[in-house]
Amino acid sequence: MPRFFSLIYIIFAPRKMKKTLLYITIPFVALIGATYILPRPMKGEVARITSTPSIPSNPSNPSIPSNPSTPSSPSNPKVQSEIQYYLDRHNVQDEGYEMVVGFVEGKRHHTTINPHLALRNVGTWKGYSREGTVITLDTLGRTILAVCQADTIVTAIRADAEGTYQGDYSQTGASGHGSYLASNGSYYEGRWEQDKKQGFGLEMQLADIENPRLRVGEWRKNRFMGERMRYTSERIYGIDIARYQHGKGRKPLPILWDKLRITYVGKNGSNNVRGKADYPISFAYIKSTEGTTVRNKFYVNDYAQAREHGIRAGAYHFFSTRTSGAAQAKHFIRNTLFRKGDLPPVLDIEPSKSQIQQMGGPEPMFRHIRVWLNAVEQWTGVKPVLYVNQMFVNNYLSNQPDLKRDYRVWIARYSEYKPDLKLTYWQLCPDGRVAGIQGDVDINVFNGYQRQFDEFLESETIQ
């Protein structure tokens, strides 16, 4: 029957017959459309999922391909910079490193499906158990090209206006390992559960091409939680101390500098220790001043002891919302030692919401912060580091793009997940233990390994 008369027949057919004809016709239309969307499988192949390959022979310094030929390849210079930042601060011991290297090499997770499609595998038929390649609908009514085993969907490819998913599947959607390539080029590969990112995964976000983001770590219901860092002896650890590490009574407790060793990285961090925590201390920040009047009476001696025992030392100032940034900078400079090789000074910013309001709000506060930063940088010759917590970043620092861009960040986040932020130091716990110091100690880790730490000491310390 000519196609025109077929269409006329469908239009004027009785209602029950029309419904049956449409049910048969629509899947074939979907099948034709799928041939233009989906990659052509190799002849004779059965359904399978291909994962990312193993890491290259020199995993410590993988190269970024200059002429990528696959979607989401790192061809944009800013994407290259984002990937290089990750590779510079991770090695083969870090979870997800192999997946990132595979991404760098242009490898992508994909599903290939046997091209053979039986007529009865289009839609559903009463009393028929689907097997092999099928075209069907999931519970949300989305058309999928899938593989069934004993009438159960195992893997699928689903294309829509926002992008294409391929990987493990259930009747309710993506479930298991799979990947999603968005129409804007963003790419995610990892675990899924009920159509949501759930578990470990890699995502290259390209929604804002000027600010691409590579995120590797744990996801919960589409929310990125962060990277689960593994603590090993190869990490670069440090502490920050104040008068509290000398006890609370009238008789000060000494710090035994020749015995310092990190033995406990806090309640949360202990879950990620490989082996037993027993780490040397590579750097120490010592509180020098606070506001315009407070001085740490132990600062000078602790500073001298740190240097004598080969520990890189630096000083920090606790910012007050009660006095001007200029006056606080003057107080810090006057009472702090700055010698060649010292770590860059730190401004510790921990105001409460009410304290910020007492200063007139976020903008007046940041004006004073910038005055402090400029004055101290002019005096020492190096840019200070900003010490903040995750809440301050989310609520205030995110609205100050120049500070996030121009200054290194030291963040306090007391969870097992590494902060989703480019940072220099991470204060991972306030309840650590150090041989040679009585009581709790803040434990910090440098964002990188020995090579990056050496480069940091060469370029960012006081000259």
Tab-separated table of C-alpha atoms in Angstrom, residues 268 350 387 411-417 426-431 442-443:
chain	number	residue	atom	x	y	z
A	268	ASN	CA	36.658	11.158	60.551
A	350	GLU	CA	36.411	33.001	61.140
A	387	TYR	CA	42.340	30.538	56.085
A	411	ILE	CA	40.327	25.565	54.281
A	412	ALA	CA	38.979	23.961	57.433
A	413	ARG	CA	36.569	21.179	56.577
A	414	TYR	CA	36.192	18.464	59.171
A	415	SER	CA	34.805	15.632	57.117
A	416	GLU	CA	36.269	12.638	55.353
A	417	TYR	CA	35.884	14.375	51.995
A	426	TRP	CA	43.389	21.401	54.028
A	427	GLN	CA	42.792	21.378	57.774
A	428	LEU	CA	41.255	17.952	57.980
A	429	CYS	CA	40.591	17.718	61.720
A	430	PRO	CA	40.741	19.646	65.011
A	431	ASP	CA	41.108	16.501	67.129
A	442	ASP	CA	44.824	20.646	64.265
A	443	ILE	CA	46.162	18.368	61.519
